[in-house]
């Protein structure tokens, strides 16, 4: 048997070409191989126009003057920022506001409002009446209306949902097919920047009519021992006289089990396959198997799909908590919005991978997709890199938060949106819990409890193996209404003072911190005097990086740490948020030009704030953490009190200022902050050097670190997260640019404007500095430093070679770095 593969590009990228297998007659197994499915990713040569136009769906429409874009695409991320965009006058109820005020920048102040049109063309060679064609959208913001060859084939409402249509009857065989997509983004439809456009992938799937249904495979591992695991494979199919052959391979591609059956139950097969000596999936060992499902009709090969999965068990028990593979562990998680900072919402695998690598270094083991359905790329990376995942669905149910939110179609769409979420993602071992909502106003009254149960029942029907939660902020209301008692897992958003009451009131015997902390800070910015505060605002519209400022409804990290460490029935937390995101500039949502959040443990450029090291000192138990703050450049503060904090996994340390000891501090239980931080509150600033020396439990010196007062900015230093990229036109390198003095000391207050120039086998993509008040456009090759740093994104081209990035600034020695692109 010989396999012939042909590769072609017709205004699309071909993901996998059909393989035609023919041998003059029947094989010895009694089967004949026909044509496999093909998956075309419609990526290049899209035409885009912002604004409504007549007759766009017509194949004869002239789009030659439209902008040519690549999908995934976010039409609004290039700005400009404008305070008038989606300006909302509202009282944010979930924040405890009673009086409506004007909110600028709440949805990022980027031009996402309005109608956008996309057009593309593709050809399906060898299409015939035996074929079926599926058009799949993995996310389209928002309210997409889909037209093919001038005919409307369907629409969807929820911009975060994956959806597909059978377009078989609309396809023109061996001719150009014209696809047109209309997207409508309404004002007052979001609480954060939602992005705009075809921000996730669009695919055309061609297969035989006798085939495996879209998202038709469901793999679970209901029985696991050290010597044997039972892999249950359910497969929904179309056709008659069918046979299913499933082959399981290990991570090296070696076959470990094969099963064949002709016993289907209606439109589905069910197989129980034994895998000997299973390797279990966990955050520490994210081992992945693959199941190759092959469908035959009358001994003729018809279809094949490959599904990656993990062998793992999950359990939630009262008083004990969450167990993975029979080992109790806590969720050390963060919440993430779907935007990727300077590149917006357009999904990018290398940007997602960088985020997860940063979080992995911090010691995080879990992600919550807040408050929307995750990208498939994010889930694949979490499977591969080892993150537990809480997949969320909605921010609204039947009652509104914003005028044009999801409540408008909750009654008609919620079930189908949940079905698509679960069926599209349920084979990912990283997903260990579903969330049906976040801070929904339906938490009051019995009607809300009924909705919670209805949604939970849909999740259970589609996936009986995972529990369901809701992020509840109105905890007292949910205790009174029965809302919280209905849930599999009661999730509390903040309300640390109510954890004990909720534990006593709810029958489940456990509590999840579904959203915690909401501490606010600006990277490298410190305010005096150093005191704990709620909703504190300053003239420069920044928040202090001493990590003692929170919102009116929230708290500092240490208060959550106490609950996580002392209460076995608290099963973990998801911090708001892992990274800053566009929109929701609390506490400055009424102060222009603030246009992005201050909640992130890392800023919008992905640079760690001081808080990163506080979490790392507690979560990353394998590596040393010794971090000192603030910086030591305080001209004009000589002789003034300038407290020094140290975040470390050691219990005690001694601080020195210019060689003089400030004494030894030891962690203690006198307060949450003293339990998790070392703090010298009465240090007087004098230029020079501060040094911290850490001790082990026996009092021996084990580590030390110094911070020096920097001189005048002298040169630029560049450091890339990766120096070798894939030449695919999508891969990104994130280059951190720092300004240092003549001795190589970081200049922590520098705000010099810089220019970027990229040459060779790549191009400049974007830049970000983490300043929530900056109105500089990400895509232009110039930006100011913020607290001495910024990040430049370089995108690989499609041909291998060398990329050169040059960064310059007036009066500064130019920085340069070379990157390589290769074909993989």
PDB file of N, CA and C in Angstrom, residues 716-797:
ATOM      1  N   UNK A 716      21.200  50.570  26.161  1.00  0.00           N
ATOM      2  CA  UNK A 716      20.050  49.683  26.108  1.00  0.00           C
ATOM      3  C   UNK A 716      20.520  48.239  26.039  1.00  0.00           C
ATOM      4  N   UNK A 717      19.875  47.402  26.831  1.00  0.00           N
ATOM      5  CA  UNK A 717      20.202  45.979  26.886  1.00  0.00           C
ATOM      6  C   UNK A 717      18.984  45.192  26.432  1.00  0.00           C
ATOM      7  N   UNK A 718      19.195  44.240  25.513  1.00  0.00           N
ATOM      8  CA  UNK A 718      18.103  43.448  24.943  1.00  0.00           C
ATOM      9  C   UNK A 718      18.242  41.983  25.350  1.00  0.00           C
ATOM     10  N   UNK A 719      17.123  41.377  25.735  1.00  0.00           N
ATOM     11  CA  UNK A 719      17.103  39.961  26.094  1.00  0.00           C
ATOM     12  C   UNK A 719      15.823  39.329  25.559  1.00  0.00           C
ATOM     13  N   UNK A 720      15.984  38.306  24.703  1.00  0.00           N
ATOM     14  CA  UNK A 720      14.831  37.655  24.074  1.00  0.00           C
ATOM     15  C   UNK A 720      14.425  36.417  24.858  1.00  0.00           C
ATOM     16  N   UNK A 721      13.114  36.172  24.893  1.00  0.00           N
ATOM     17  CA  UNK A 721      12.653  34.942  25.545  1.00  0.00           C
ATOM     18  C   UNK A 721      13.052  33.713  24.732  1.00  0.00           C
ATOM     19  N   UNK A 722      13.265  33.903  23.406  1.00  0.00           N
ATOM     20  CA  UNK A 722      13.699  32.836  22.511  1.00  0.00           C
ATOM     21  C   UNK A 722      14.536  33.466  21.414  1.00  0.00           C
ATOM     22  N   UNK A 723      15.571  32.784  20.995  1.00  0.00           N
ATOM     23  CA  UNK A 723      16.409  33.302  19.912  1.00  0.00           C
ATOM     24  C   UNK A 723      16.245  32.512  18.630  1.00  0.00           C
ATOM     25  N   UNK A 724      15.436  31.456  18.650  1.00  0.00           N
ATOM     26  CA  UNK A 724      15.176  30.664  17.455  1.00  0.00           C
ATOM     27  C   UNK A 724      13.670  30.527  17.266  1.00  0.00           C
ATOM     28  N   UNK A 725      13.190  30.962  16.103  1.00  0.00           N
ATOM     29  CA  UNK A 725      11.764  30.966  15.804  1.00  0.00           C
ATOM     30  C   UNK A 725      11.475  30.052  14.629  1.00  0.00           C
ATOM     31  N   UNK A 726      10.224  29.650  14.534  1.00  0.00           N
ATOM     32  CA  UNK A 726       9.767  28.878  13.386  1.00  0.00           C
ATOM     33  C   UNK A 726       9.367  29.826  12.266  1.00  0.00           C
ATOM     34  N   UNK A 727       9.829  29.555  11.069  1.00  0.00           N
ATOM     35  CA  UNK A 727       9.545  30.425   9.922  1.00  0.00           C
ATOM     36  C   UNK A 727       8.156  30.115   9.360  1.00  0.00           C
ATOM     37  N   UNK A 728       7.127  30.476  10.136  1.00  0.00           N
ATOM     38  CA  UNK A 728       5.752  30.191   9.723  1.00  0.00           C
ATOM     39  C   UNK A 728       4.903  31.446   9.584  1.00  0.00           C
ATOM     40  N   UNK A 729       5.525  32.621   9.732  1.00  0.00           N
ATOM     41  CA  UNK A 729       4.781  33.865   9.613  1.00  0.00           C
ATOM     42  C   UNK A 729       3.953  34.210  10.834  1.00  0.00           C
ATOM     43  N   UNK A 730       4.056  33.413  11.913  1.00  0.00           N
ATOM     44  CA  UNK A 730       3.242  33.633  13.106  1.00  0.00           C
ATOM     45  C   UNK A 730       4.044  33.643  14.396  1.00  0.00           C
ATOM     46  N   UNK A 731       5.153  32.930  14.406  1.00  0.00           N
ATOM     47  CA  UNK A 731       5.915  32.756  15.633  1.00  0.00           C
ATOM     48  C   UNK A 731       6.464  34.100  16.121  1.00  0.00           C
ATOM     49  N   UNK A 732       6.477  34.291  17.433  1.00  0.00           N
ATOM     50  CA  UNK A 732       6.895  35.557  18.020  1.00  0.00           C
ATOM     51  C   UNK A 732       8.044  35.373  18.993  1.00  0.00           C
ATOM     52  N   UNK A 733       8.941  36.346  19.015  1.00  0.00           N
ATOM     53  CA  UNK A 733       9.923  36.482  20.081  1.00  0.00           C
ATOM     54  C   UNK A 733       9.578  37.727  20.878  1.00  0.00           C
ATOM     55  N   UNK A 734       9.663  37.629  22.194  1.00  0.00           N
ATOM     56  CA  UNK A 734       9.402  38.751  23.084  1.00  0.00           C
ATOM     57  C   UNK A 734      10.752  39.222  23.630  1.00  0.00           C
ATOM     58  N   UNK A 735      11.140  40.413  23.229  1.00  0.00           N
ATOM     59  CA  UNK A 735      12.458  40.939  23.580  1.00  0.00           C
ATOM     60  C   UNK A 735      12.287  42.016  24.648  1.00  0.00           C
ATOM     61  N   UNK A 736      12.826  41.756  25.837  1.00  0.00           N
ATOM     62  CA  UNK A 736      12.779  42.739  26.917  1.00  0.00           C
ATOM     63  C   UNK A 736      13.906  43.748  26.730  1.00  0.00           C
ATOM     64  N   UNK A 737      13.541  45.016  26.714  1.00  0.00           N
ATOM     65  CA  UNK A 737      14.495  46.110  26.546  1.00  0.00           C
ATOM     66  C   UNK A 737      14.620  46.834  27.880  1.00  0.00           C
ATOM     67  N   UNK A 738      15.849  46.932  28.386  1.00  0.00           N
ATOM     68  CA  UNK A 738      16.111  47.616  29.649  1.00  0.00           C
ATOM     69  C   UNK A 738      17.157  48.693  29.415  1.00  0.00           C
ATOM     70  N   UNK A 739      17.087  49.771  30.183  1.00  0.00           N
ATOM     71  CA  UNK A 739      18.110  50.809  30.125  1.00  0.00           C
ATOM     72  C   UNK A 739      18.946  50.734  31.403  1.00  0.00           C
ATOM     73  N   UNK A 740      20.267  50.754  31.243  1.00  0.00           N
ATOM     74  CA  UNK A 740      21.172  50.624  32.380  1.00  0.00           C
ATOM     75  C   UNK A 740      22.177  51.771  32.369  1.00  0.00           C
ATOM     76  N   UNK A 741      22.843  51.960  33.508  1.00  0.00           N
ATOM     77  CA  UNK A 741      23.891  52.977  33.583  1.00  0.00           C
ATOM     78  C   UNK A 741      25.232  52.388  33.130  1.00  0.00           C
ATOM     79  N   UNK A 742      26.328  53.124  33.278  1.00  0.00           N
ATOM     80  CA  UNK A 742      27.627  52.660  32.784  1.00  0.00           C
ATOM     81  C   UNK A 742      28.116  51.409  33.491  1.00  0.00           C
ATOM     82  N   UNK A 743      27.581  51.143  34.691  1.00  0.00           N
ATOM     83  CA  UNK A 743      27.977  49.955  35.445  1.00  0.00           C
ATOM     84  C   UNK A 743      27.023  48.784  35.231  1.00  0.00           C
ATOM     85  N   UNK A 744      26.071  48.953  34.318  1.00  0.00           N
ATOM     86  CA  UNK A 744      25.127  47.878  34.038  1.00  0.00           C
ATOM     87  C   UNK A 744      23.983  47.779  35.012  1.00  0.00           C
ATOM     88  N   UNK A 745      23.762  48.811  35.825  1.00  0.00           N
ATOM     89  CA  UNK A 745      22.682  48.810  36.810  1.00  0.00           C
ATOM     90  C   UNK A 745      21.410  49.352  36.154  1.00  0.00           C
ATOM     91  N   UNK A 746      20.313  48.626  36.336  1.00  0.00           N
ATOM     92  CA  UNK A 746      19.037  49.059  35.774  1.00  0.00           C
ATOM     93  C   UNK A 746      18.662  50.442  36.291  1.00  0.00           C
ATOM     94  N   UNK A 747      18.223  51.299  35.373  1.00  0.00           N
ATOM     95  CA  UNK A 747      17.733  52.636  35.726  1.00  0.00           C
ATOM     96  C   UNK A 747      16.222  52.552  35.913  1.00  0.00           C
ATOM     97  N   UNK A 748      15.743  52.394  37.151  1.00  0.00           N
ATOM     98  CA  UNK A 748      14.356  51.974  37.382  1.00  0.00           C
ATOM     99  C   UNK A 748      13.308  53.050  37.185  1.00  0.00           C
ATOM    100  N   UNK A 749      13.723  54.296  36.991  1.00  0.00           N
ATOM    101  CA  UNK A 749      12.743  55.364  36.790  1.00  0.00           C
ATOM    102  C   UNK A 749      12.776  55.926  35.370  1.00  0.00           C
ATOM    103  N   UNK A 750      13.568  55.309  34.486  1.00  0.00           N
ATOM    104  CA  UNK A 750      13.744  55.840  33.132  1.00  0.00           C
ATOM    105  C   UNK A 750      12.465  55.732  32.316  1.00  0.00           C
ATOM    106  N   UNK A 751      12.186  56.793  31.560  1.00  0.00           N
ATOM    107  CA  UNK A 751      11.015  56.814  30.673  1.00  0.00           C
ATOM    108  C   UNK A 751      11.400  57.285  29.275  1.00  0.00           C
ATOM    109  N   UNK A 752      12.637  57.023  28.870  1.00  0.00           N
ATOM    110  CA  UNK A 752      13.123  57.490  27.566  1.00  0.00           C
ATOM    111  C   UNK A 752      12.270  56.960  26.423  1.00  0.00           C
ATOM    112  N   UNK A 753      11.976  57.795  25.403  1.00  0.00           N
ATOM    113  CA  UNK A 753      11.327  57.290  24.192  1.00  0.00           C
ATOM    114  C   UNK A 753      12.330  56.516  23.345  1.00  0.00           C
ATOM    115  N   UNK A 754      11.911  55.373  22.819  1.00  0.00           N
ATOM    116  CA  UNK A 754      12.776  54.507  22.033  1.00  0.00           C
ATOM    117  C   UNK A 754      12.191  54.268  20.650  1.00  0.00           C
ATOM    118  N   UNK A 755      13.060  53.864  19.721  1.00  0.00           N
ATOM    119  CA  UNK A 755      12.648  53.494  18.373  1.00  0.00           C
ATOM    120  C   UNK A 755      13.125  52.075  18.075  1.00  0.00           C
ATOM    121  N   UNK A 756      12.335  51.356  17.264  1.00  0.00           N
ATOM    122  CA  UNK A 756      12.635  49.961  16.967  1.00  0.00           C
ATOM    123  C   UNK A 756      12.763  49.764  15.460  1.00  0.00           C
ATOM    124  N   UNK A 757      13.756  48.981  15.067  1.00  0.00           N
ATOM    125  CA  UNK A 757      13.949  48.688  13.652  1.00  0.00           C
ATOM    126  C   UNK A 757      14.255  47.193  13.511  1.00  0.00           C
ATOM    127  N   UNK A 758      13.480  46.518  12.651  1.00  0.00           N
ATOM    128  CA  UNK A 758      13.665  45.084  12.418  1.00  0.00           C
ATOM    129  C   UNK A 758      14.045  44.874  10.958  1.00  0.00           C
ATOM    130  N   UNK A 759      15.092  44.073  10.735  1.00  0.00           N
ATOM    131  CA  UNK A 759      15.536  43.738   9.387  1.00  0.00           C
ATOM    132  C   UNK A 759      15.666  42.220   9.254  1.00  0.00           C
ATOM    133  N   UNK A 760      15.638  41.766   7.996  1.00  0.00           N
ATOM    134  CA  UNK A 760      15.892  40.356   7.729  1.00  0.00           C
ATOM    135  C   UNK A 760      14.623  39.535   7.605  1.00  0.00           C
ATOM    136  N   UNK A 761      14.675  38.308   8.122  1.00  0.00           N
ATOM    137  CA  UNK A 761      13.625  37.309   7.890  1.00  0.00           C
ATOM    138  C   UNK A 761      12.486  37.412   8.887  1.00  0.00           C
ATOM    139  N   UNK A 762      12.087  38.627   9.200  1.00  0.00           N
ATOM    140  CA  UNK A 762      10.975  38.841  10.123  1.00  0.00           C
ATOM    141  C   UNK A 762      10.554  40.287  10.096  1.00  0.00           C
ATOM    142  N   UNK A 763       9.657  40.664  11.004  1.00  0.00           N
ATOM    143  CA  UNK A 763       9.187  42.046  11.032  1.00  0.00           C
ATOM    144  C   UNK A 763       8.814  42.449  12.453  1.00  0.00           C
ATOM    145  N   UNK A 764       8.748  43.758  12.640  1.00  0.00           N
ATOM    146  CA  UNK A 764       8.280  44.310  13.913  1.00  0.00           C
ATOM    147  C   UNK A 764       6.784  44.050  14.027  1.00  0.00           C
ATOM    148  N   UNK A 765       6.366  43.550  15.189  1.00  0.00           N
ATOM    149  CA  UNK A 765       4.953  43.240  15.407  1.00  0.00           C
ATOM    150  C   UNK A 765       4.280  44.264  16.316  1.00  0.00           C
ATOM    151  N   UNK A 766       4.856  44.481  17.497  1.00  0.00           N
ATOM    152  CA  UNK A 766       4.224  45.378  18.463  1.00  0.00           C
ATOM    153  C   UNK A 766       5.196  45.625  19.611  1.00  0.00           C
ATOM    154  N   UNK A 767       4.795  46.553  20.498  1.00  0.00           N
ATOM    155  CA  UNK A 767       5.553  46.801  21.722  1.00  0.00           C
ATOM    156  C   UNK A 767       4.585  47.149  22.833  1.00  0.00           C
ATOM    157  N   UNK A 768       5.014  46.923  24.083  1.00  0.00           N
ATOM    158  CA  UNK A 768       4.216  47.288  25.248  1.00  0.00           C
ATOM    159  C   UNK A 768       5.163  47.600  26.390  1.00  0.00           C
ATOM    160  N   UNK A 769       4.763  48.558  27.224  1.00  0.00           N
ATOM    161  CA  UNK A 769       5.605  48.930  28.356  1.00  0.00           C
ATOM    162  C   UNK A 769       4.947  48.697  29.708  1.00  0.00           C
ATOM    163  N   UNK A 770       3.686  48.262  29.723  1.00  0.00           N
ATOM    164  CA  UNK A 770       3.017  47.964  30.977  1.00  0.00           C
ATOM    165  C   UNK A 770       2.397  49.153  31.668  1.00  0.00           C
ATOM    166  N   UNK A 771       2.452  50.317  31.070  1.00  0.00           N
ATOM    167  CA  UNK A 771       1.865  51.524  31.657  1.00  0.00           C
ATOM    168  C   UNK A 771       0.383  51.585  31.292  1.00  0.00           C
ATOM    169  N   UNK A 772      -0.474  51.471  32.290  1.00  0.00           N
ATOM    170  CA  UNK A 772      -1.921  51.435  32.045  1.00  0.00           C
ATOM    171  C   UNK A 772      -2.476  52.758  31.560  1.00  0.00           C
ATOM    172  N   UNK A 773      -1.677  53.825  31.614  1.00  0.00           N
ATOM    173  CA  UNK A 773      -2.155  55.140  31.176  1.00  0.00           C
ATOM    174  C   UNK A 773      -1.569  55.567  29.840  1.00  0.00           C
ATOM    175  N   UNK A 774      -0.711  54.747  29.240  1.00  0.00           N
ATOM    176  CA  UNK A 774      -0.059  55.127  27.983  1.00  0.00           C
ATOM    177  C   UNK A 774      -1.039  55.030  26.819  1.00  0.00           C
ATOM    178  N   UNK A 775      -1.056  56.067  25.989  1.00  0.00           N
ATOM    179  CA  UNK A 775      -1.894  56.064  24.793  1.00  0.00           C
ATOM    180  C   UNK A 775      -1.072  55.828  23.527  1.00  0.00           C
ATOM    181  N   UNK A 776       0.197  55.441  23.692  1.00  0.00           N
ATOM    182  CA  UNK A 776       1.019  55.097  22.535  1.00  0.00           C
ATOM    183  C   UNK A 776       0.474  53.834  21.888  1.00  0.00           C
ATOM    184  N   UNK A 777       0.498  53.794  20.565  1.00  0.00           N
ATOM    185  CA  UNK A 777      -0.075  52.672  19.837  1.00  0.00           C
ATOM    186  C   UNK A 777       0.910  51.522  19.772  1.00  0.00           C
ATOM    187  N   UNK A 778       0.404  50.331  20.030  1.00  0.00           N
ATOM    188  CA  UNK A 778       1.256  49.150  20.132  1.00  0.00           C
ATOM    189  C   UNK A 778       1.986  48.837  18.831  1.00  0.00           C
ATOM    190  N   UNK A 779       1.348  49.080  17.684  1.00  0.00           N
ATOM    191  CA  UNK A 779       1.889  48.609  16.410  1.00  0.00           C
ATOM    192  C   UNK A 779       2.893  49.567  15.779  1.00  0.00           C
ATOM    193  N   UNK A 780       3.031  50.759  16.333  1.00  0.00           N
ATOM    194  CA  UNK A 780       4.007  51.702  15.791  1.00  0.00           C
ATOM    195  C   UNK A 780       5.379  51.435  16.405  1.00  0.00           C
ATOM    196  N   UNK A 781       6.463  51.602  15.617  1.00  0.00           N
ATOM    197  CA  UNK A 781       7.802  51.200  16.095  1.00  0.00           C
ATOM    198  C   UNK A 781       8.469  52.235  16.984  1.00  0.00           C
ATOM    199  N   UNK A 782       7.730  52.738  17.963  1.00  0.00           N
ATOM    200  CA  UNK A 782       8.277  53.678  18.926  1.00  0.00           C
ATOM    201  C   UNK A 782       7.445  53.613  20.193  1.00  0.00           C
ATOM    202  N   UNK A 783       8.110  53.762  21.354  1.00  0.00           N
ATOM    203  CA  UNK A 783       7.399  53.737  22.632  1.00  0.00           C
ATOM    204  C   UNK A 783       8.338  54.182  23.739  1.00  0.00           C
ATOM    205  N   UNK A 784       7.766  54.760  24.803  1.00  0.00           N
ATOM    206  CA  UNK A 784       8.554  55.159  25.959  1.00  0.00           C
ATOM    207  C   UNK A 784       8.768  53.976  26.901  1.00  0.00           C
ATOM    208  N   UNK A 785       9.919  53.973  27.537  1.00  0.00           N
ATOM    209  CA  UNK A 785      10.147  53.040  28.631  1.00  0.00           C
ATOM    210  C   UNK A 785       9.200  53.362  29.787  1.00  0.00           C
ATOM    211  N   UNK A 786       8.858  52.342  30.539  1.00  0.00           N
ATOM    212  CA  UNK A 786       8.093  52.530  31.772  1.00  0.00           C
ATOM    213  C   UNK A 786       8.835  51.792  32.877  1.00  0.00           C
ATOM    214  N   UNK A 787       9.208  52.537  33.927  1.00  0.00           N
ATOM    215  CA  UNK A 787      10.019  51.965  35.014  1.00  0.00           C
ATOM    216  C   UNK A 787      11.250  51.250  34.468  1.00  0.00           C
ATOM    217  N   UNK A 788      11.835  51.844  33.429  1.00  0.00           N
ATOM    218  CA  UNK A 788      13.104  51.373  32.906  1.00  0.00           C
ATOM    219  C   UNK A 788      13.049  50.230  31.924  1.00  0.00           C
ATOM    220  N   UNK A 789      11.832  49.768  31.566  1.00  0.00           N
ATOM    221  CA  UNK A 789      11.729  48.600  30.690  1.00  0.00           C
ATOM    222  C   UNK A 789      10.556  48.705  29.727  1.00  0.00           C
ATOM    223  N   UNK A 790      10.619  47.907  28.672  1.00  0.00           N
ATOM    224  CA  UNK A 790       9.484  47.620  27.807  1.00  0.00           C
ATOM    225  C   UNK A 790       9.792  46.322  27.065  1.00  0.00           C
ATOM    226  N   UNK A 791       8.812  45.847  26.290  1.00  0.00           N
ATOM    227  CA  UNK A 791       8.966  44.596  25.545  1.00  0.00           C
ATOM    228  C   UNK A 791       8.627  44.838  24.080  1.00  0.00           C
ATOM    229  N   UNK A 792       9.493  44.351  23.183  1.00  0.00           N
ATOM    230  CA  UNK A 792       9.271  44.424  21.735  1.00  0.00           C
ATOM    231  C   UNK A 792       8.953  43.028  21.225  1.00  0.00           C
ATOM    232  N   UNK A 793       7.912  42.928  20.403  1.00  0.00           N
ATOM    233  CA  UNK A 793       7.525  41.656  19.787  1.00  0.00           C
ATOM    234  C   UNK A 793       8.027  41.627  18.357  1.00  0.00           C
ATOM    235  N   UNK A 794       8.768  40.589  18.011  1.00  0.00           N
ATOM    236  CA  UNK A 794       9.286  40.387  16.659  1.00  0.00           C
ATOM    237  C   UNK A 794       8.625  39.151  16.088  1.00  0.00           C
ATOM    238  N   UNK A 795       8.084  39.269  14.872  1.00  0.00           N
ATOM    239  CA  UNK A 795       7.368  38.160  14.230  1.00  0.00           C
ATOM    240  C   UNK A 795       8.210  37.549  13.124  1.00  0.00           C
ATOM    241  N   UNK A 796       8.291  36.215  13.119  1.00  0.00           N
ATOM    242  CA  UNK A 796       9.044  35.512  12.086  1.00  0.00           C
ATOM    243  C   UNK A 796       8.347  35.617  10.747  1.00  0.00           C
ATOM    244  N   UNK A 797       9.149  35.646   9.663  1.00  0.00           N
ATOM    245  CA  UNK A 797       8.596  35.549   8.322  1.00  0.00           C
ATOM    246  C   UNK A 797       8.383  34.088   7.948  1.00  0.00           C
TER     247      UNK A 797
END
